[in-house]
PDB file of C-alpha atoms in Angstrom:
ATOM      1  CA  MET A   1     184.415  54.075  20.581  1.00  0.00           C
ATOM      2  CA  ALA A   2     185.954  51.357  18.425  1.00  0.00           C
ATOM      3  CA  GLU A   3     188.074  52.794  15.635  1.00  0.00           C
ATOM      4  CA  ARG A   4     189.585  51.389  12.470  1.00  0.00           C
ATOM      5  CA  ASP A   5     192.549  53.319  11.072  1.00  0.00           C
ATOM      6  CA  PRO A   6     192.055  54.734   7.597  1.00  0.00           C
ATOM      7  CA  GLY A   7     193.821  53.125   4.695  1.00  0.00           C
ATOM      8  CA  GLY A   8     194.614  56.454   3.094  1.00  0.00           C
ATOM      9  CA  GLY A   9     191.169  57.852   2.371  1.00  0.00           C
ATOM     10  CA  GLN A  10     190.006  61.171   3.726  1.00  0.00           C
ATOM     11  CA  GLY A  11     187.147  62.052   6.000  1.00  0.00           C
ATOM     12  CA  ARG A  12     185.680  60.097   8.868  1.00  0.00           C
ATOM     13  CA  LEU A  13     182.670  57.857   9.328  1.00  0.00           C
ATOM     14  CA  TYR A  14     181.013  57.516  12.709  1.00  0.00           C
ATOM     15  CA  VAL A  15     178.649  54.543  12.940  1.00  0.00           C
ATOM     16  CA  VAL A  16     176.463  55.743  15.775  1.00  0.00           C
ATOM     17  CA  GLY A  17     174.074  53.803  17.974  1.00  0.00           C
ATOM     18  CA  THR A  18     171.284  56.146  19.027  1.00  0.00           C
ATOM     19  CA  GLY A  19     169.810  53.797  21.621  1.00  0.00           C
ATOM     20  CA  PRO A  20     166.228  52.561  21.929  1.00  0.00           C
ATOM     21  CA  GLY A  21     164.629  55.881  21.032  1.00  0.00           C
ATOM     22  CA  HIS A  22     164.166  58.187  24.009  1.00  0.00           C
ATOM     23  CA  PRO A  23     166.574  61.156  24.064  1.00  0.00           C
ATOM     24  CA  ASP A  24     167.574  60.297  27.645  1.00  0.00           C
ATOM     25  CA  HIS A  25     169.086  57.050  26.370  1.00  0.00           C
ATOM     26  CA  LEU A  26     171.290  58.663  23.722  1.00  0.00           C
ATOM     27  CA  THR A  27     174.832  58.473  25.096  1.00  0.00           C
ATOM     28  CA  PRO A  28     177.039  61.579  25.367  1.00  0.00           C
ATOM     29  CA  ALA A  29     179.494  59.949  22.954  1.00  0.00           C
ATOM     30  CA  ALA A  30     176.731  59.464  20.388  1.00  0.00           C
ATOM     31  CA  GLY A  31     175.662  63.079  20.774  1.00  0.00           C
ATOM     32  CA  ARG A  32     179.233  64.275  20.249  1.00  0.00           C
ATOM     33  CA  ALA A  33     179.689  62.132  17.144  1.00  0.00           C
ATOM     34  CA  ILE A  34     176.471  63.421  15.590  1.00  0.00           C
ATOM     35  CA  GLY A  35     177.457  66.954  16.543  1.00  0.00           C
ATOM     36  CA  ALA A  36     180.847  66.566  14.855  1.00  0.00           C
ATOM     37  CA  ALA A  37     179.322  65.329  11.596  1.00  0.00           C
ATOM     38  CA  ASP A  38     178.423  67.600   8.711  1.00  0.00           C
ATOM     39  CA  VAL A  39     176.391  64.826   7.032  1.00  0.00           C
ATOM     40  CA  VAL A  40     174.007  62.462   8.826  1.00  0.00           C
ATOM     41  CA  VAL A  41     172.779  59.355   7.010  1.00  0.00           C
ATOM     42  CA  GLY A  42     170.116  56.997   8.287  1.00  0.00           C
ATOM     43  CA  TYR A  43     166.762  55.281   8.199  1.00  0.00           C
ATOM     44  CA  ARG A  44     164.051  57.928   8.236  1.00  0.00           C
ATOM     45  CA  THR A  45     162.406  56.754  11.461  1.00  0.00           C
ATOM     46  CA  TYR A  46     165.683  56.839  13.393  1.00  0.00           C
ATOM     47  CA  LEU A  47     166.481  60.290  12.047  1.00  0.00           C
ATOM     48  CA  ASP A  48     163.092  61.551  13.213  1.00  0.00           C
ATOM     49  CA  LEU A  49     163.955  60.424  16.744  1.00  0.00           C
ATOM     50  CA  ILE A  50     167.058  62.646  16.826  1.00  0.00           C
ATOM     51  CA  ALA A  51     165.643  65.578  14.839  1.00  0.00           C
ATOM     52  CA  PRO A  52     166.763  68.235  17.380  1.00  0.00           C
ATOM     53  CA  LEU A  53     170.397  67.219  16.769  1.00  0.00           C
ATOM     54  CA  LEU A  54     170.233  67.648  12.998  1.00  0.00           C
ATOM     55  CA  ALA A  55     169.859  71.413  12.645  1.00  0.00           C
ATOM     56  CA  GLY A  56     172.301  72.851  10.131  1.00  0.00           C
ATOM     57  CA  LYS A  57     173.443  69.459   8.876  1.00  0.00           C
ATOM     58  CA  THR A  58     173.030  67.758   5.537  1.00  0.00           C
ATOM     59  CA  VAL A  59     170.641  64.868   6.167  1.00  0.00           C
ATOM     60  CA  GLU A  60     170.212  61.901   3.846  1.00  0.00           C
ATOM     61  CA  ALA A  61     167.242  59.732   4.804  1.00  0.00           C
ATOM     62  CA  SER A  62     166.240  56.441   3.231  1.00  0.00           C
ATOM     63  CA  ALA A  63     163.661  53.734   3.728  1.00  0.00           C
ATOM     64  CA  MET A  64     163.708  50.276   5.265  1.00  0.00           C
ATOM     65  CA  MET A  65     165.471  47.548   3.231  1.00  0.00           C
ATOM     66  CA  GLN A  66     168.076  49.998   1.911  1.00  0.00           C
ATOM     67  CA  GLU A  67     170.799  49.189   4.427  1.00  0.00           C
ATOM     68  CA  VAL A  68     173.491  48.363   1.874  1.00  0.00           C
ATOM     69  CA  ASP A  69     172.838  51.566  -0.049  1.00  0.00           C
ATOM     70  CA  ARG A  70     172.994  53.595   3.176  1.00  0.00           C
ATOM     71  CA  CYS A  71     176.338  52.112   4.145  1.00  0.00           C
ATOM     72  CA  ARG A  72     177.793  52.615   0.676  1.00  0.00           C
ATOM     73  CA  ARG A  73     176.611  56.203   0.597  1.00  0.00           C
ATOM     74  CA  ALA A  74     178.065  56.946   4.026  1.00  0.00           C
ATOM     75  CA  LEU A  75     181.426  55.435   3.042  1.00  0.00           C
ATOM     76  CA  ALA A  76     181.433  57.366  -0.228  1.00  0.00           C
ATOM     77  CA  LEU A  77     180.746  60.671   1.504  1.00  0.00           C
ATOM     78  CA  ALA A  78     183.475  60.038   4.065  1.00  0.00           C
ATOM     79  CA  GLY A  79     185.796  59.101   1.219  1.00  0.00           C
ATOM     80  CA  GLU A  80     185.162  62.543  -0.266  1.00  0.00           C
ATOM     81  CA  GLY A  81     186.492  64.119   2.913  1.00  0.00           C
ATOM     82  CA  ARG A  82     183.205  64.649   4.748  1.00  0.00           C
ATOM     83  CA  VAL A  83     182.607  63.860   8.404  1.00  0.00           C
ATOM     84  CA  VAL A  84     179.642  61.498   8.347  1.00  0.00           C
ATOM     85  CA  ALA A  85     177.421  60.000  11.038  1.00  0.00           C
ATOM     86  CA  LEU A  86     175.599  56.839   9.976  1.00  0.00           C
ATOM     87  CA  VAL A  87     172.935  56.436  12.639  1.00  0.00           C
ATOM     88  CA  CYS A  88     171.482  53.130  13.799  1.00  0.00           C
ATOM     89  CA  GLY A  89     168.836  52.405  16.374  1.00  0.00           C
ATOM     90  CA  GLY A  90     170.061  50.625  19.486  1.00  0.00           C
ATOM     91  CA  ASP A  91     173.688  49.531  19.224  1.00  0.00           C
ATOM     92  CA  PRO A  92     175.347  49.574  15.782  1.00  0.00           C
ATOM     93  CA  GLY A  93     176.899  46.157  16.363  1.00  0.00           C
ATOM     94  CA  VAL A  94     173.651  44.396  17.327  1.00  0.00           C
ATOM     95  CA  TYR A  95     171.534  43.593  14.255  1.00  0.00           C
ATOM     96  CA  ALA A  96     172.549  46.931  12.768  1.00  0.00           C
ATOM     97  CA  MET A  97     175.075  48.501  10.394  1.00  0.00           C
ATOM     98  CA  ALA A  98     178.560  48.181  11.886  1.00  0.00           C
ATOM     99  CA  GLY A  99     179.383  44.790  10.404  1.00  0.00           C
ATOM    100  CA  LEU A 100     178.089  45.754   6.973  1.00  0.00           C
ATOM    101  CA  VAL A 101     180.150  48.957   6.984  1.00  0.00           C
ATOM    102  CA  PHE A 102     183.338  47.020   7.690  1.00  0.00           C
ATOM    103  CA  GLU A 103     182.508  44.410   5.037  1.00  0.00           C
ATOM    104  CA  LEU A 104     182.022  47.109   2.397  1.00  0.00           C
ATOM    105  CA  ALA A 105     185.095  49.053   3.543  1.00  0.00           C
ATOM    106  CA  GLU A 106     187.268  45.982   2.939  1.00  0.00           C
ATOM    107  CA  HIS A 107     186.650  46.419  -0.787  1.00  0.00           C
ATOM    108  CA  LEU A 108     187.750  50.066  -0.908  1.00  0.00           C
ATOM    109  CA  ASP A 109     191.249  51.036  -1.985  1.00  0.00           C
ATOM    110  CA  ALA A 110     191.385  53.900   0.503  1.00  0.00           C
ATOM    111  CA  PRO A 111     188.695  53.526   3.175  1.00  0.00           C
ATOM    112  CA  PRO A 112     188.028  56.439   5.501  1.00  0.00           C
ATOM    113  CA  ALA A 113     188.574  56.286   9.234  1.00  0.00           C
ATOM    114  CA  ILE A 114     185.682  54.419  10.821  1.00  0.00           C
ATOM    115  CA  GLU A 115     184.596  54.771  14.440  1.00  0.00           C
ATOM    116  CA  ILE A 116     181.897  52.655  16.049  1.00  0.00           C
ATOM    117  CA  VAL A 117     179.983  54.556  18.720  1.00  0.00           C
ATOM    118  CA  PRO A 118     178.081  52.053  20.879  1.00  0.00           C
ATOM    119  CA  GLY A 119     174.531  52.597  22.008  1.00  0.00           C
ATOM    120  CA  ILE A 120     172.038  51.086  24.419  1.00  0.00           C
ATOM    121  CA  ALA A 121     170.593  48.051  22.648  1.00  0.00           C
ATOM    122  CA  ALA A 122     166.879  47.328  22.474  1.00  0.00           C
ATOM    123  CA  LEU A 123     167.349  44.228  24.604  1.00  0.00           C
ATOM    124  CA  ASN A 124     168.689  46.409  27.433  1.00  0.00           C
ATOM    125  CA  ALA A 125     165.688  48.730  27.268  1.00  0.00           C
ATOM    126  CA  CYS A 126     163.247  45.823  27.114  1.00  0.00           C
ATOM    127  CA  ALA A 127     164.922  44.053  30.020  1.00  0.00           C
ATOM    128  CA  ALA A 128     164.730  47.190  32.156  1.00  0.00           C
ATOM    129  CA  LEU A 129     160.981  47.421  31.574  1.00  0.00           C
ATOM    130  CA  LEU A 130     160.498  43.769  32.526  1.00  0.00           C
ATOM    131  CA  GLY A 131     162.638  43.839  35.651  1.00  0.00           C
ATOM    132  CA  ALA A 132     165.953  41.980  35.442  1.00  0.00           C
ATOM    133  CA  PRO A 133     165.556  38.981  33.122  1.00  0.00           C
ATOM    134  CA  LEU A 134     169.118  39.088  31.731  1.00  0.00           C
ATOM    135  CA  MET A 135     170.992  38.750  35.022  1.00  0.00           C
ATOM    136  CA  HIS A 136     172.571  35.448  34.001  1.00  0.00           C
ATOM    137  CA  ASP A 137     173.350  33.718  30.694  1.00  0.00           C
ATOM    138  CA  PHE A 138     171.164  34.751  27.776  1.00  0.00           C
ATOM    139  CA  CYS A 139     171.187  34.899  23.987  1.00  0.00           C
ATOM    140  CA  ALA A 140     169.595  36.994  21.251  1.00  0.00           C
ATOM    141  CA  ILE A 141     168.132  35.408  18.123  1.00  0.00           C
ATOM    142  CA  SER A 142     166.613  37.244  15.178  1.00  0.00           C
ATOM    143  CA  LEU A 143     163.575  35.628  13.584  1.00  0.00           C
ATOM    144  CA  SER A 144     164.149  37.461  10.308  1.00  0.00           C
ATOM    145  CA  ASP A 145     165.021  34.972   7.582  1.00  0.00           C
ATOM    146  CA  LEU A 146     165.852  37.612   4.986  1.00  0.00           C
ATOM    147  CA  LEU A 147     169.595  36.994   5.388  1.00  0.00           C
ATOM    148  CA  THR A 148     169.675  33.865   7.557  1.00  0.00           C
ATOM    149  CA  PRO A 149     167.988  30.667   6.316  1.00  0.00           C
ATOM    150  CA  TRP A 150     165.094  29.563   8.484  1.00  0.00           C
ATOM    151  CA  PRO A 151     166.595  26.091   9.155  1.00  0.00           C
ATOM    152  CA  VAL A 152     169.605  27.822  10.729  1.00  0.00           C
ATOM    153  CA  ILE A 153     167.301  29.907  12.919  1.00  0.00           C
ATOM    154  CA  GLU A 154     165.400  26.760  13.914  1.00  0.00           C
ATOM    155  CA  ARG A 155     168.614  25.064  15.046  1.00  0.00           C
ATOM    156  CA  ARG A 156     169.622  28.093  17.095  1.00  0.00           C
ATOM    157  CA  LEU A 157     166.223  28.284  18.763  1.00  0.00           C
ATOM    158  CA  ALA A 158     166.272  24.593  19.636  1.00  0.00           C
ATOM    159  CA  ALA A 159     169.829  24.755  20.994  1.00  0.00           C
ATOM    160  CA  ALA A 160     169.128  27.853  23.087  1.00  0.00           C
ATOM    161  CA  ALA A 161     165.924  26.390  24.482  1.00  0.00           C
ATOM    162  CA  ALA A 162     167.614  23.095  25.351  1.00  0.00           C
ATOM    163  CA  ALA A 163     170.495  24.937  27.037  1.00  0.00           C
ATOM    164  CA  ASP A 164     168.044  26.873  29.240  1.00  0.00           C
ATOM    165  CA  PHE A 165     169.170  30.308  28.062  1.00  0.00           C
ATOM    166  CA  VAL A 166     166.992  33.331  28.568  1.00  0.00           C
ATOM    167  CA  ILE A 167     166.139  34.058  24.923  1.00  0.00           C
ATOM    168  CA  VAL A 168     165.664  37.512  23.435  1.00  0.00           C
ATOM    169  CA  LEU A 169     163.809  37.368  20.119  1.00  0.00           C
ATOM    170  CA  TYR A 170     164.476  40.196  17.680  1.00  0.00           C
ATOM    171  CA  ASN A 171     162.353  40.872  14.573  1.00  0.00           C
ATOM    172  CA  PRO A 172     159.484  38.619  15.687  1.00  0.00           C
ATOM    173  CA  ARG A 173     157.186  39.529  12.800  1.00  0.00           C
ATOM    174  CA  SER A 174     156.499  42.001  10.017  1.00  0.00           C
ATOM    175  CA  LYS A 175     153.798  42.535   7.419  1.00  0.00           C
ATOM    176  CA  ARG A 176     155.342  39.818   5.256  1.00  0.00           C
ATOM    177  CA  ARG A 177     156.747  37.577   7.980  1.00  0.00           C
ATOM    178  CA  THR A 178     153.885  36.451  10.185  1.00  0.00           C
ATOM    179  CA  TRP A 179     154.412  32.748  10.870  1.00  0.00           C
ATOM    180  CA  GLN A 180     157.934  32.723  12.300  1.00  0.00           C
ATOM    181  CA  ILE A 181     156.964  33.798  15.803  1.00  0.00           C
ATOM    182  CA  GLY A 182     154.499  30.907  16.091  1.00  0.00           C
ATOM    183  CA  ALA A 183     157.094  28.452  14.820  1.00  0.00           C
ATOM    184  CA  ALA A 184     159.614  29.806  17.328  1.00  0.00           C
ATOM    185  CA  ARG A 185     157.086  29.350  20.138  1.00  0.00           C
ATOM    186  CA  ASP A 186     156.547  25.701  19.174  1.00  0.00           C
ATOM    187  CA  ILE A 187     160.296  25.010  19.062  1.00  0.00           C
ATOM    188  CA  ILE A 188     160.882  26.593  22.458  1.00  0.00           C
ATOM    189  CA  MET A 189     157.873  24.876  24.067  1.00  0.00           C
ATOM    190  CA  ALA A 190     159.297  21.505  23.061  1.00  0.00           C
ATOM    191  CA  GLU A 191     162.073  22.169  25.602  1.00  0.00           C
ATOM    192  CA  ARG A 192     160.443  24.490  28.145  1.00  0.00           C
ATOM    193  CA  PRO A 193     157.448  24.055  30.476  1.00  0.00           C
ATOM    194  CA  PRO A 194     154.230  26.021  29.868  1.00  0.00           C
ATOM    195  CA  SER A 195     154.971  28.004  33.041  1.00  0.00           C
ATOM    196  CA  THR A 196     157.999  29.681  31.431  1.00  0.00           C
ATOM    197  CA  PRO A 197     157.649  33.481  31.803  1.00  0.00           C
ATOM    198  CA  VAL A 198     157.307  35.457  28.576  1.00  0.00           C
ATOM    199  CA  GLY A 199     157.699  39.207  28.206  1.00  0.00           C
ATOM    200  CA  ILE A 200     156.410  41.057  25.136  1.00  0.00           C
ATOM    201  CA  VAL A 201     157.705  44.595  24.698  1.00  0.00           C
ATOM    202  CA  THR A 202     157.015  47.024  21.857  1.00  0.00           C
ATOM    203  CA  ALA A 203     158.455  50.493  21.291  1.00  0.00           C
ATOM    204  CA  ALA A 204     160.652  50.243  24.376  1.00  0.00           C
ATOM    205  CA  SER A 205     161.741  53.687  25.613  1.00  0.00           C
ATOM    206  CA  ARG A 206     160.312  55.574  22.631  1.00  0.00           C
TER     207      ARG A 206
END
């Protein structure tokens, strides 16, 4: 676990990666952190995946697109002296909540102790289902342009394709974002032959 010493606040905040979804892929450290918490905060879908671990705990669930509010709430509860687990799917430092928690904690006069509990990332679960595609150099790129401008994503895709990285694409599409995956394909195909293997994985290990 990565830990940041408290600045004088009380309580403790575990930022817990619950893995790709199947209970077998929840690490012992993650289970202990959730077990130690009296409050568990998270996205409703991720909480449903760990429901057997939540008995007797105060649970605060929220919807997608409320990440900042979740992090603020978890920090506030820990600042009140509670032991809090903020759960994230996969690994909390890979397209998840760990960075946001630290950014928000920087603005607190007395932040609580924060521990990052790593988890198995989605890219690990997907790679295992496909064989062993990540044996050498690879990169992960999110196609979500909610926080990153699309021109920046385009440059990253082009650079990764030209450098011959194995590329893991996160957030390929949503109800509102439907064209980005096609644009990414066109950018990559400008540098790669049509024979390039492609693996498409959904709901890995759930």
